[in-house]
Coordinates of C-alpha atoms and ligand atoms in Angstrom, one line a residue:
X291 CA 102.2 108.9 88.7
X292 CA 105.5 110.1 87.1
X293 CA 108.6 110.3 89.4
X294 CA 111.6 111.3 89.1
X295 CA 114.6 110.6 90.7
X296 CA 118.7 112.3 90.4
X297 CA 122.0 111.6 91.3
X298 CA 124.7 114.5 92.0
X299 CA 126.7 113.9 88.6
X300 CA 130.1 113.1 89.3
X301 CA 133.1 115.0 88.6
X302 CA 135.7 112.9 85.8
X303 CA 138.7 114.6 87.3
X304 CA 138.9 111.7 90.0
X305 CA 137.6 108.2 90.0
X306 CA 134.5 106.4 91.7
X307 CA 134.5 106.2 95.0
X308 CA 132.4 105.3 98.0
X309 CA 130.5 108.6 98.4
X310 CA 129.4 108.1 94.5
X311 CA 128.6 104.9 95.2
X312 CA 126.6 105.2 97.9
X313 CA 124.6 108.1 96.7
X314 CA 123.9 106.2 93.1
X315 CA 122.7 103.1 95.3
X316 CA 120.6 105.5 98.1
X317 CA 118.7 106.3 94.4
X318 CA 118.6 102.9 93.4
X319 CA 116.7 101.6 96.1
X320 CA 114.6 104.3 96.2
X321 CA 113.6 103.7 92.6
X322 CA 113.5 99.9 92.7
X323 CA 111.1 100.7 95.0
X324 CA 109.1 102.8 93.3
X325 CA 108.5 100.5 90.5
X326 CA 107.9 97.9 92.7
X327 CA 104.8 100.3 93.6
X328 CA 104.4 100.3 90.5
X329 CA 105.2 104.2 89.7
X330 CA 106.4 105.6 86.4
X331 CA 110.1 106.6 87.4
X332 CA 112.9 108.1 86.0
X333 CA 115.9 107.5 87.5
X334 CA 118.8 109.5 86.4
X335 CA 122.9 109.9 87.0
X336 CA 125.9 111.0 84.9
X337 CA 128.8 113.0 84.8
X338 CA 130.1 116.5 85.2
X339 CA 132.8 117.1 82.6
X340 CA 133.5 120.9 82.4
X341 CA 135.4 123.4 84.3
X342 CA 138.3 124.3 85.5
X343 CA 139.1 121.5 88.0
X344 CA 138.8 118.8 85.2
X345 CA 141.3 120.9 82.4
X346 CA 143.8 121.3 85.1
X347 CA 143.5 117.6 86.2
X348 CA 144.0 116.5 82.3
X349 CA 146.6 118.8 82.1
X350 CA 148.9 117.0 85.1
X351 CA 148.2 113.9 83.0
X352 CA 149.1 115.0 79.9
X353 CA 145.4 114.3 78.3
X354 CA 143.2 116.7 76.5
X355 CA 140.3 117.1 78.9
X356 CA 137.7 115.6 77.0
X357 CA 139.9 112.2 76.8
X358 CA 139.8 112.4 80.6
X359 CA 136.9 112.9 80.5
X360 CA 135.9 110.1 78.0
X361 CA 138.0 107.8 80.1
X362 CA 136.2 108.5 83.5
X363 CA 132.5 108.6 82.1
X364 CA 133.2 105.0 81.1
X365 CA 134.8 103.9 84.5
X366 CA 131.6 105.4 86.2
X367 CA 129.3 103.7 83.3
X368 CA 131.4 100.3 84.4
X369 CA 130.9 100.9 88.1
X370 CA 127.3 101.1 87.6
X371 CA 127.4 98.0 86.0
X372 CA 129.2 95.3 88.5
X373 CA 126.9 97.5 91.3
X374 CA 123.7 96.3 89.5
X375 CA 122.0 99.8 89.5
X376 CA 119.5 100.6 87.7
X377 CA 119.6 104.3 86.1
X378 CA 117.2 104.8 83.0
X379 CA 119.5 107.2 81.6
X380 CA 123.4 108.8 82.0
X381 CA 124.0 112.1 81.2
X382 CA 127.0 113.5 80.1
X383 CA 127.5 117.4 80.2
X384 CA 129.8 117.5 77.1
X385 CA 126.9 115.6 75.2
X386 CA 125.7 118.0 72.5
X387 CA 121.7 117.6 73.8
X388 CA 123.2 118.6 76.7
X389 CA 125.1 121.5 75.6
X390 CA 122.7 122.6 72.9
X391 CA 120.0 122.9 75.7
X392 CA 122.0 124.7 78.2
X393 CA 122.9 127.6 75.8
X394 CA 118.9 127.3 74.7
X395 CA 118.0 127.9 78.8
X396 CA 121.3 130.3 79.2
X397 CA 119.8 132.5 76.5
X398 CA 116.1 133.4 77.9
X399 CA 117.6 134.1 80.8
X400 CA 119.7 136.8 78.8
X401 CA 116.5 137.6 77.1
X402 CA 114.1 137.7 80.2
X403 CA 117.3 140.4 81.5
X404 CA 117.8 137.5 84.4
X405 CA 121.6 137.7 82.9
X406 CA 123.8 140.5 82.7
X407 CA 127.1 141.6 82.0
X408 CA 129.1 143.1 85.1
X409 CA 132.0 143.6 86.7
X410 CA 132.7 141.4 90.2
X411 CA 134.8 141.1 93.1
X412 CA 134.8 138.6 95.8
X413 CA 136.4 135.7 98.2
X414 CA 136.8 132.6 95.7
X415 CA 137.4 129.1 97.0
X416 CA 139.4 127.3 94.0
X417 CA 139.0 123.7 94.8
X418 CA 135.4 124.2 94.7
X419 CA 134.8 126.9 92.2
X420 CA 132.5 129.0 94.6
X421 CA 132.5 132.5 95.6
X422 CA 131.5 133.3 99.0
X423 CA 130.3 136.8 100.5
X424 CA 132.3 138.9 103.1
X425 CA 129.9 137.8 105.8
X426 CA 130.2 134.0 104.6
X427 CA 134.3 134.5 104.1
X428 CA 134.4 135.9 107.3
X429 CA 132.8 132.9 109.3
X430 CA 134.8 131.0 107.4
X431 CA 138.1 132.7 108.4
X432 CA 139.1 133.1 104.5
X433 CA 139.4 129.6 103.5
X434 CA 137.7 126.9 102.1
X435 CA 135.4 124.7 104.1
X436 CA 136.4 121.8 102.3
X437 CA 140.4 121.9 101.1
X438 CA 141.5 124.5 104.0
X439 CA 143.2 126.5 101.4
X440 CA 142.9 130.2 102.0
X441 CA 140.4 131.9 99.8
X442 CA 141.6 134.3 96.6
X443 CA 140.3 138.1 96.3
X444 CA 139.3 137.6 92.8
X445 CA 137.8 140.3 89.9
X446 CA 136.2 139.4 86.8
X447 CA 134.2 141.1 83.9
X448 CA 131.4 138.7 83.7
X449 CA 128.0 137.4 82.8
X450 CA 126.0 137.3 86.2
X451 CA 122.4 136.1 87.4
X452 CA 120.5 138.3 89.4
X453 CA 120.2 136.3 92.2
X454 CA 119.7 138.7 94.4
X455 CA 116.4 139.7 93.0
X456 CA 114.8 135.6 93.7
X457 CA 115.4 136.9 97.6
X458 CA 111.8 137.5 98.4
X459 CA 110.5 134.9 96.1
X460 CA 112.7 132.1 97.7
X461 CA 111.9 133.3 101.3
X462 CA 108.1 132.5 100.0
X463 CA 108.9 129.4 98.5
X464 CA 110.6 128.1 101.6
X465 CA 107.6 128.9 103.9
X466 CA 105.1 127.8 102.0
X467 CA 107.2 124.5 101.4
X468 CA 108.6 122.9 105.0
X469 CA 109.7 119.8 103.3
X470 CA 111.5 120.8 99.9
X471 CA 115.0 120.4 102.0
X472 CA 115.8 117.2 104.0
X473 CA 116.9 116.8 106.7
X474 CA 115.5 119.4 109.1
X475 CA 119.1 120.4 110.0
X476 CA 120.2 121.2 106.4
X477 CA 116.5 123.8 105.3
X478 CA 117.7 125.2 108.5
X479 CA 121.5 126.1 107.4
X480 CA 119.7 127.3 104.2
X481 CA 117.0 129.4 105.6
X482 CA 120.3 131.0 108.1
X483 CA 122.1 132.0 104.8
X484 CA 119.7 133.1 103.3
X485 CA 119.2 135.8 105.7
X486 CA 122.4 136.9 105.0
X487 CA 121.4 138.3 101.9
X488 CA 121.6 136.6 98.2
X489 CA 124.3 138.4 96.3
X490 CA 124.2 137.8 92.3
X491 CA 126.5 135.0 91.1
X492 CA 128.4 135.0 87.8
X493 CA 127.3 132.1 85.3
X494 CA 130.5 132.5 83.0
X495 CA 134.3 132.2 83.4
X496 CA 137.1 133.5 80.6
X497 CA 139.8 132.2 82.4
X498 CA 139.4 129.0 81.1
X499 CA 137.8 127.5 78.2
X500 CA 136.7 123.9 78.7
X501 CA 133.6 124.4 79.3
X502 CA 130.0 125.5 77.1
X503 CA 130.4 128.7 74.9
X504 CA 128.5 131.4 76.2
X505 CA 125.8 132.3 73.6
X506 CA 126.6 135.2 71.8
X507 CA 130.1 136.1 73.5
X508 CA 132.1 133.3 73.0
X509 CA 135.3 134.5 74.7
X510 CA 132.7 133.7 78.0
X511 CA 132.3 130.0 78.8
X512 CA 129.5 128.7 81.0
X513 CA 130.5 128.3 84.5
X514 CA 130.3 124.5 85.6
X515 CA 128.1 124.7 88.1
X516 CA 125.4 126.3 86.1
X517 CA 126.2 124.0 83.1
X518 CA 125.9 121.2 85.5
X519 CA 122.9 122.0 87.5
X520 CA 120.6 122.3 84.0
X521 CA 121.5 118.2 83.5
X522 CA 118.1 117.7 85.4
X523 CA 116.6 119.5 82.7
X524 CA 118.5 118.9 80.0
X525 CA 118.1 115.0 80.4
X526 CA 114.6 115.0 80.1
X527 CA 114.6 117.4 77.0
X528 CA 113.0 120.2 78.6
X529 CA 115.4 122.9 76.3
X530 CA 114.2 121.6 73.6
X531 CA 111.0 122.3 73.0
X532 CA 108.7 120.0 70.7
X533 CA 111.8 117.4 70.6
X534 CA 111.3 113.8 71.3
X535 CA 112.7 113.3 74.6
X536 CA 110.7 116.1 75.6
X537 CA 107.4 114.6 74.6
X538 CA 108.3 111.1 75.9
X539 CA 109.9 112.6 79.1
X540 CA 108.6 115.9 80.1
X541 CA 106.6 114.4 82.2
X542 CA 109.1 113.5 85.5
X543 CA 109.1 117.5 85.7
X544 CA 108.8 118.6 88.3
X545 CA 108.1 115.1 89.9
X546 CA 111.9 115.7 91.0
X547 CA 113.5 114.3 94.1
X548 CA 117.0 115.2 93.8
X549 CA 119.9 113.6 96.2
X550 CA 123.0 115.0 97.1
X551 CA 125.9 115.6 99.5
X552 CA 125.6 118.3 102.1
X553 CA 128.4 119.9 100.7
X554 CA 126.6 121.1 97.5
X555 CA 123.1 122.0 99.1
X556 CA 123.5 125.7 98.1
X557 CA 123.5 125.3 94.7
X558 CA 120.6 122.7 95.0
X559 CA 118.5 124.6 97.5
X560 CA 119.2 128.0 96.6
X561 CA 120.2 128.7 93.0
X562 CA 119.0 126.0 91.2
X563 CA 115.3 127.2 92.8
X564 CA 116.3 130.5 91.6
X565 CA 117.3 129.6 88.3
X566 CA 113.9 127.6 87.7
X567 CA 111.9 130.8 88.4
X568 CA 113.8 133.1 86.1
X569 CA 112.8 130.6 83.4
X570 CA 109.5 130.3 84.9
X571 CA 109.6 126.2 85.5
X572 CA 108.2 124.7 88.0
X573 CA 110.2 123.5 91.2
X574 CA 111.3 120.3 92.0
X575 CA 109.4 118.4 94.8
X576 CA 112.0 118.0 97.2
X577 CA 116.3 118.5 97.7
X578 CA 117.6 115.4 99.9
X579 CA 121.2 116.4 101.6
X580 CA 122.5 113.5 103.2
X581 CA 126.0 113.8 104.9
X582 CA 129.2 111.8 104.7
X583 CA 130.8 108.4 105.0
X584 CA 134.0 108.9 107.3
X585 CA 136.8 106.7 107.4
X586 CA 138.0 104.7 110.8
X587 CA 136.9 107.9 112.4
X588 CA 138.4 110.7 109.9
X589 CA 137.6 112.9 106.8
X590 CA 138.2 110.5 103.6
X591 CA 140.0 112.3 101.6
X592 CA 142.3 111.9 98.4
X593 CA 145.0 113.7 100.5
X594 CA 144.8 111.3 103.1
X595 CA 144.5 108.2 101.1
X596 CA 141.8 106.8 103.1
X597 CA 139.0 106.7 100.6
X598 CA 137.2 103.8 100.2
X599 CA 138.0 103.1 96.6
X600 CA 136.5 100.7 94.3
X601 CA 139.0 97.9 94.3
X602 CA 137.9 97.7 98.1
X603 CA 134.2 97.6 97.5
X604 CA 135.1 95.1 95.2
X605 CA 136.5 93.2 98.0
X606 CA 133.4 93.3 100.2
X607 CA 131.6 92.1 97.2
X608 CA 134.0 89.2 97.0
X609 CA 133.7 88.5 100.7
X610 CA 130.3 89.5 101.6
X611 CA 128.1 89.8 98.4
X612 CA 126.3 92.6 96.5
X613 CA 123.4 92.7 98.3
X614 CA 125.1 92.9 101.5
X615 CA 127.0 96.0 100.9
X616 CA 123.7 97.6 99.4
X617 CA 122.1 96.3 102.8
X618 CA 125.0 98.6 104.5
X619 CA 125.2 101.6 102.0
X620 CA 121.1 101.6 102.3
X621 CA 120.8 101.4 106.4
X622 CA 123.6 101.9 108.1
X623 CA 124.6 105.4 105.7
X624 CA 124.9 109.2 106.3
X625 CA 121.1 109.3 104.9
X626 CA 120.1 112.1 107.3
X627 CA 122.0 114.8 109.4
X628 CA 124.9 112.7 110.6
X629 CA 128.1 111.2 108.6
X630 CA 128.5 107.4 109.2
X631 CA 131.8 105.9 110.0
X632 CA 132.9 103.1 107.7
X633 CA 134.6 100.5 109.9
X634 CA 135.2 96.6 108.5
X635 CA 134.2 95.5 111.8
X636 CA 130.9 97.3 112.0
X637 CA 130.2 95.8 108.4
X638 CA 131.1 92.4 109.4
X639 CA 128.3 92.5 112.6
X640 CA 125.6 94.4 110.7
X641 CA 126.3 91.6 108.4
X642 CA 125.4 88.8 111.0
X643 CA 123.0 90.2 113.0
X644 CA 120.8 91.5 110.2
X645 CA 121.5 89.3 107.0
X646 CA 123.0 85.7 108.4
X647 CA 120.7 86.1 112.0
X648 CA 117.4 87.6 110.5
X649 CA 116.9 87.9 107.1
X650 CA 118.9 84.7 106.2
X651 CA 117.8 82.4 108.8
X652 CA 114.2 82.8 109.9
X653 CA 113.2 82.2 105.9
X654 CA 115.6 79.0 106.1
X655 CA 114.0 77.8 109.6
X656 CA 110.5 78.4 107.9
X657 CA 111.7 76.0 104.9
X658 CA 113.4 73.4 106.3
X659 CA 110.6 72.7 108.7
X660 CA 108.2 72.4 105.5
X661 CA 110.4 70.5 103.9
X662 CA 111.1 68.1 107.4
X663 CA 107.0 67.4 108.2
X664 CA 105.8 68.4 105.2
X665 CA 108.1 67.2 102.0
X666 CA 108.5 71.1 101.4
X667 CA 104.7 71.2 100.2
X668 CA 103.1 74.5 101.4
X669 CA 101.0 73.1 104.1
X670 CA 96.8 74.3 104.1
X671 CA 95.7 77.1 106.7
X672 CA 92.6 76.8 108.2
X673 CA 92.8 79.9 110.1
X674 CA 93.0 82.3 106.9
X675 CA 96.3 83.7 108.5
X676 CA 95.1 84.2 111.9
X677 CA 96.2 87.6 112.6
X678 CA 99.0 88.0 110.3
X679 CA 97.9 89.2 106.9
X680 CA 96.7 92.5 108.8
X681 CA 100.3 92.6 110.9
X682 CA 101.8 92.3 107.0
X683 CA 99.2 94.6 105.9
X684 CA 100.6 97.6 108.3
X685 CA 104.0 96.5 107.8
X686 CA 103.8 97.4 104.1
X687 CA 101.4 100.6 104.8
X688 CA 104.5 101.7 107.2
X689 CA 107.5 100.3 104.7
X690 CA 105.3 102.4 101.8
X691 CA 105.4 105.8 104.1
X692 CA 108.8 105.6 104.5
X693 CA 109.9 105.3 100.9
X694 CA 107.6 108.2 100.5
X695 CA 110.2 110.5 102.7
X696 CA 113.3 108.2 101.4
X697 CA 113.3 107.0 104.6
X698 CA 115.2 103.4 103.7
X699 CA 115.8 102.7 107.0
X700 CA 112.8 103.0 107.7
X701 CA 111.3 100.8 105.1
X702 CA 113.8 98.2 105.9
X703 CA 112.9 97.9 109.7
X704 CA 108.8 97.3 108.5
X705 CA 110.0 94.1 107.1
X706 CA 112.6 93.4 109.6
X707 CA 110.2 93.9 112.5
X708 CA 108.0 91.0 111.0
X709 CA 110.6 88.7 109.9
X710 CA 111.6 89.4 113.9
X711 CA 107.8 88.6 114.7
X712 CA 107.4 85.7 112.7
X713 CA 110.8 84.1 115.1
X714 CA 108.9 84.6 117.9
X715 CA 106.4 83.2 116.6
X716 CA 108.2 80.3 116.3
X717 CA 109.6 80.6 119.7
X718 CA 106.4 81.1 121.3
X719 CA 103.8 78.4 119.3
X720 CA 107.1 75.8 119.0
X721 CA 105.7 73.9 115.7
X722 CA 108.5 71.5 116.4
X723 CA 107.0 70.0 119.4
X724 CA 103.5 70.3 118.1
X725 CA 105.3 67.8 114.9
X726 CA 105.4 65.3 117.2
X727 CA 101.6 65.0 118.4
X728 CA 99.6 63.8 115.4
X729 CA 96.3 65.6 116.9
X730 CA 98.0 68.9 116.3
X731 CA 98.7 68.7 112.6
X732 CA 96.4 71.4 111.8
X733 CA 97.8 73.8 113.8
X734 CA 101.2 73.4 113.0
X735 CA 100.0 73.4 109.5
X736 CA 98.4 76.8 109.9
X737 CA 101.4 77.7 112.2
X738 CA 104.1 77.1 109.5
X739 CA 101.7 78.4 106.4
X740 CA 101.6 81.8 108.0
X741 CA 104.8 81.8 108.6
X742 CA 105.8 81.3 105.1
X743 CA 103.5 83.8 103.8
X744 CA 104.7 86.1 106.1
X745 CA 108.3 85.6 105.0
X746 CA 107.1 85.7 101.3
X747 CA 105.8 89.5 102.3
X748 CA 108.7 90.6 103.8
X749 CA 110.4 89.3 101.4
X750 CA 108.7 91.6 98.7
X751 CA 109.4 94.5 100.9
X752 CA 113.3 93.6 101.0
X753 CA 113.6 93.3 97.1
X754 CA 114.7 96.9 96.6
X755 CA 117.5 96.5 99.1
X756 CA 118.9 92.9 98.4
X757 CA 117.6 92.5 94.8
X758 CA 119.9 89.1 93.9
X759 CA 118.3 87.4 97.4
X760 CA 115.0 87.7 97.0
X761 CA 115.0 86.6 93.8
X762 CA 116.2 83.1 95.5
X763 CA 114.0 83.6 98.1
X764 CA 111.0 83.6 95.8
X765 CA 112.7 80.7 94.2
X766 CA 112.6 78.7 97.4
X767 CA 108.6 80.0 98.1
X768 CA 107.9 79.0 94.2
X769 CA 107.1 81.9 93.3
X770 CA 108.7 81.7 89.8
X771 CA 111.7 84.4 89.1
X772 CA 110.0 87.4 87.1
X773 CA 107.1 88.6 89.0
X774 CA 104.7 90.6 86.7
X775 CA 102.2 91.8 89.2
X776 CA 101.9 94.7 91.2
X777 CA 103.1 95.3 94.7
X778 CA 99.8 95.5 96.1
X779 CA 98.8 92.4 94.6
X780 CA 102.2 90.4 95.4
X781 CA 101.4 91.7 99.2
X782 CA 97.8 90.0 99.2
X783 CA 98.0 87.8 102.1
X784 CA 97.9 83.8 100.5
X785 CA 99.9 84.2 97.3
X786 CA 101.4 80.8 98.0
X787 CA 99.2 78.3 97.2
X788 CA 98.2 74.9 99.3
X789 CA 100.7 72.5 97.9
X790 CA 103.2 74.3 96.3
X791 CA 106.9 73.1 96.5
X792 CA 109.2 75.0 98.8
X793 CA 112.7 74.3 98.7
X794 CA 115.4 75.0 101.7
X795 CA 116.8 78.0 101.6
X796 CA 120.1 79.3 103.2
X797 CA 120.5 83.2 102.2
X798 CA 123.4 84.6 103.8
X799 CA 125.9 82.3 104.8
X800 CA 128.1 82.9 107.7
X801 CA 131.4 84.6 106.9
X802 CA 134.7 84.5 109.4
X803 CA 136.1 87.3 110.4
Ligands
ME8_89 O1 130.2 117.9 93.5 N1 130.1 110.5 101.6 O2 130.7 116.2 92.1 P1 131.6 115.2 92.9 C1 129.0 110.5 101.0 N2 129.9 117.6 90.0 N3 128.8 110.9 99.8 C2 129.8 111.4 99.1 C3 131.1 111.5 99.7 C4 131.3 111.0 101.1 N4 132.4 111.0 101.7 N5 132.0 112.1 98.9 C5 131.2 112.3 97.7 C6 130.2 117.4 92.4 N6 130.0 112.0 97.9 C7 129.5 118.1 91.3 C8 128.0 117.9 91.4 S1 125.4 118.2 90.6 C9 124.6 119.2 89.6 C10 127.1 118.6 90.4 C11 128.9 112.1 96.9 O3 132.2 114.2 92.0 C12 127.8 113.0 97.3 O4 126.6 112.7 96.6 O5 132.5 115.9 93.8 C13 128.4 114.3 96.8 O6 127.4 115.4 96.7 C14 128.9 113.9 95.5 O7 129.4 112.6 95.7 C15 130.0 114.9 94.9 O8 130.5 114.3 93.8

């Protein structure tokens, strides 16, 4: 089954950050894990290069706009890199497939009369290029939810979408779909607003011109969030009908699972819906709004300097490893309706208790006893498992349901709980006494074989979170480096063979504080 999988793409006016980076990695587990199921899935990110915030930021610099935006397209392309994700494609909005096929969508929705030319008036928030309504301004005490700056009365003679006229049709589509926005907090924020009333929304600006020509009336440019929103289209060739990426990619739609920051749900949940059904496209299968990281307690923001910037990341990598900071972006992050506070010393103990104590150690306790009574071959289990390959049987059904709903914490907790088990396990059946009474060989051979096969299962399970591990951990189980089978098949209780050479393992080492 195609799947499909998205990114927010990043404004180039500012640099990576945490909040990009933990969204892109929220997406890359999700898809590693996909494919581990072995699912057909697309995984996509990019860059949002238009508007006015980005010609005004190149300005201050002294840079034509698409230099800046040249320069910070590659940064994000770098950062993807060192981070190890794995995105089939990057989409860039001043790309001409990307332009050519937003002019192709902006006109039918000209032709189908979805687009017209009017005049407006309302509250405009600058900083994030959104107009509000009187009721919405209101709440907001006339100024923007995000900067604080007090919204602008603005006019313009412009091209607008009848949004207003999707009301009924997206009331319909909400109740007849209880999932398509997660979590439960954010559809309800949605469905709230949306019983305010949908006013239309203008789809060009002329008081700037970095951005798509309008088609037709090029004195109109394409407003960016519009331009931007079509990249989930426009990446898999869907404006260009008969083209190749459309025949090799058309496919992922609507198979679409798109993630994003709370703060631009509206445009996901609302007009990008909207949008679909003027062109008559299907909808995507689901909107994912998680909230934010916070810093030490506060807001990050650029104001404030207290961002978590790359060259920090970079320093957790240094300290702690790769896979340990995808281990904390993946389970300890604002997936659902609350932000998460980043705080060195909370990263430091989810470190140890998790990585060093569990996932680390109960594979190297399970390999160096092997390796003490047994010369690290994979002892023989006369007990076919006992009552373990059922135990990793429902760990995997449960770790599977949760990916389904992007629920990585979830999934991470089915193979933490039996890692968890198999030390009790340990603690309980205490195969280092029974090494001392030759009678009891056979036990502690079946005690120690199920052990290791457990671990070996988990293991799989863990491979979307801590990619770079697991890959040594099915080193140390000799289980080769490139796995070619299926996850079903790699979670078939006795993959390790009698005899095979284990070698010690030691995962995560300790780090001082
Ligand atoms: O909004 N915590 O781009 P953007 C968690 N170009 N995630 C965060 C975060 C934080 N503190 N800060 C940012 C745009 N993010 C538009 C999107 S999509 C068609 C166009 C993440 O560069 C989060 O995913 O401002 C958020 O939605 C995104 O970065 C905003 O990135």
């Amino acid at each position: 089954m195609p799947a499909y999988i998205t990114t927010p793409i990043y404004y180039v006016n500012d640099r990576p950050h945490i909040g990009h980076a933990y969204t892109t990695t929220v997406c890359d587990v999700w898809a590693r894990a996909m494919r581990l199921r072995g699912e057909d899935v697309f995984f996509l990110t990019g860059t949002d290069e238009h508007g006015v915030k980005v010609e005004k930021s190149a300005a201050t610099k002294g840079v034509t706009p698409q230099a800046l935006a040249d320069e910070n397209a590659a940064e994000f392309q770098r950062v993807l890199k060192v981070f190890g994700l794995t995105n089939d494609d990057f989409i860039r909005t001043t790309e001409p497939r990307h332009e050519k096929q937003v002019q192709y969508f902006v006109k039918r929705l000209l032709d189908a009369g979805s687009v017209y030319l009017g005049t407006f008036e309302g509250w405009y928030d600058e900083g994030q290029e959104e107009y509000y309504t009187e009721t919405r301004a209101k709440e907001l005490d006339y100024k923007s939810p995000i900067s604080g700056r007090p919204l602008t009365r603005a006019t313009e003679q412009n091209y607008y979408f009848k949004l207003s006229s999707f009301q009924k049709r997206l009331e319909d589509f909400f109740a007849a779909n209880p999932d398509f926005v997660q979590p439960a907090a954010r559809r309800n924020e949605v469905l709230g607003r949306l019983r305010d009333g949908l006013q239309d929304v203008p789809v060009t600006r002329t008081n700037f011109t970095w951005g798509i020509p309008f088609p037709g009336d090029e004195k109109h440019v394409i407003y960016v969030w519009i331009d931007a929103l079509f990249n989930y289209i426009t990446a898999l060739g869907l404006g260009e009908p008969g083209g190749l990426l459309a025949t090799q990619r058309a496919k992922y739609w609507p198979a679409a699972y798109h993630v994003i920051g709370k703060e631009i749900l509206w445009f996901h949940a609302v007009i990008w819906p909207a949008l679909l059904m003027a062109l008559e496209l299907p909808m995507p299968r689901r909107i994912h709004a998680h909230s934010f990281w916070i810093a030490d307690g506060q807001k990050m923001s650029k104001s404030m300097g207290n961002f978590v910037d790359l060259p920090t990341i970079e320093g957790y990598f240094a300290k702690y490893g790769l896979d340990a900071w995808r281990w904390y972006m993946a389970t300890q992050g604002p997936l659902q309706a609350s932000d998460s506070d980043f705080r060195a010393q909370h990263f430091h103990e989810t470190y140890t208790s998790e990585l060093v104590n569990v996932v680390g150690n109960c594979p190297s306790r399970v390999t160096a006893m092997i390796s003490k009574y047994f010369e690290g071959k994979m002892p023989a289990d006369s007990q076919a498992g006992g009552e373990w390959p059922a135990k990793c049987a429902a760990a995997v059904a449960q770790w599977s349901a949760a990916i389904d709903e992007l629920d990585l914490v979830g999934a991470a907790q089915a193979a933490m709980s039996l890692l968890r088990e198999v030390d009790a396990f340990i603690h309980r059946t205490e195969p280092f006494k029974l090494a001392k009474d030759p009678a009891r060989t056979g036990e502690l051979c079946s005690i120690l074989a199920q052990c290791a096969e457990t671990v070996r299962i988990a293991g799989v399970m863990l491979e979307p979170f801590l990619p770079e591990k697991m890959a040594e951990l099915r080193i140390a189980l000799g289980q080769g480096d490139a796995p070619a089978a299926t996850m079903a098949e790699r979670t078939t209780w006795g993959r390790i063979a009698a005899g095979t050479q284990l070698v010690k393992c030691a995962l995560f080492p300790r780090v001082e504080v």
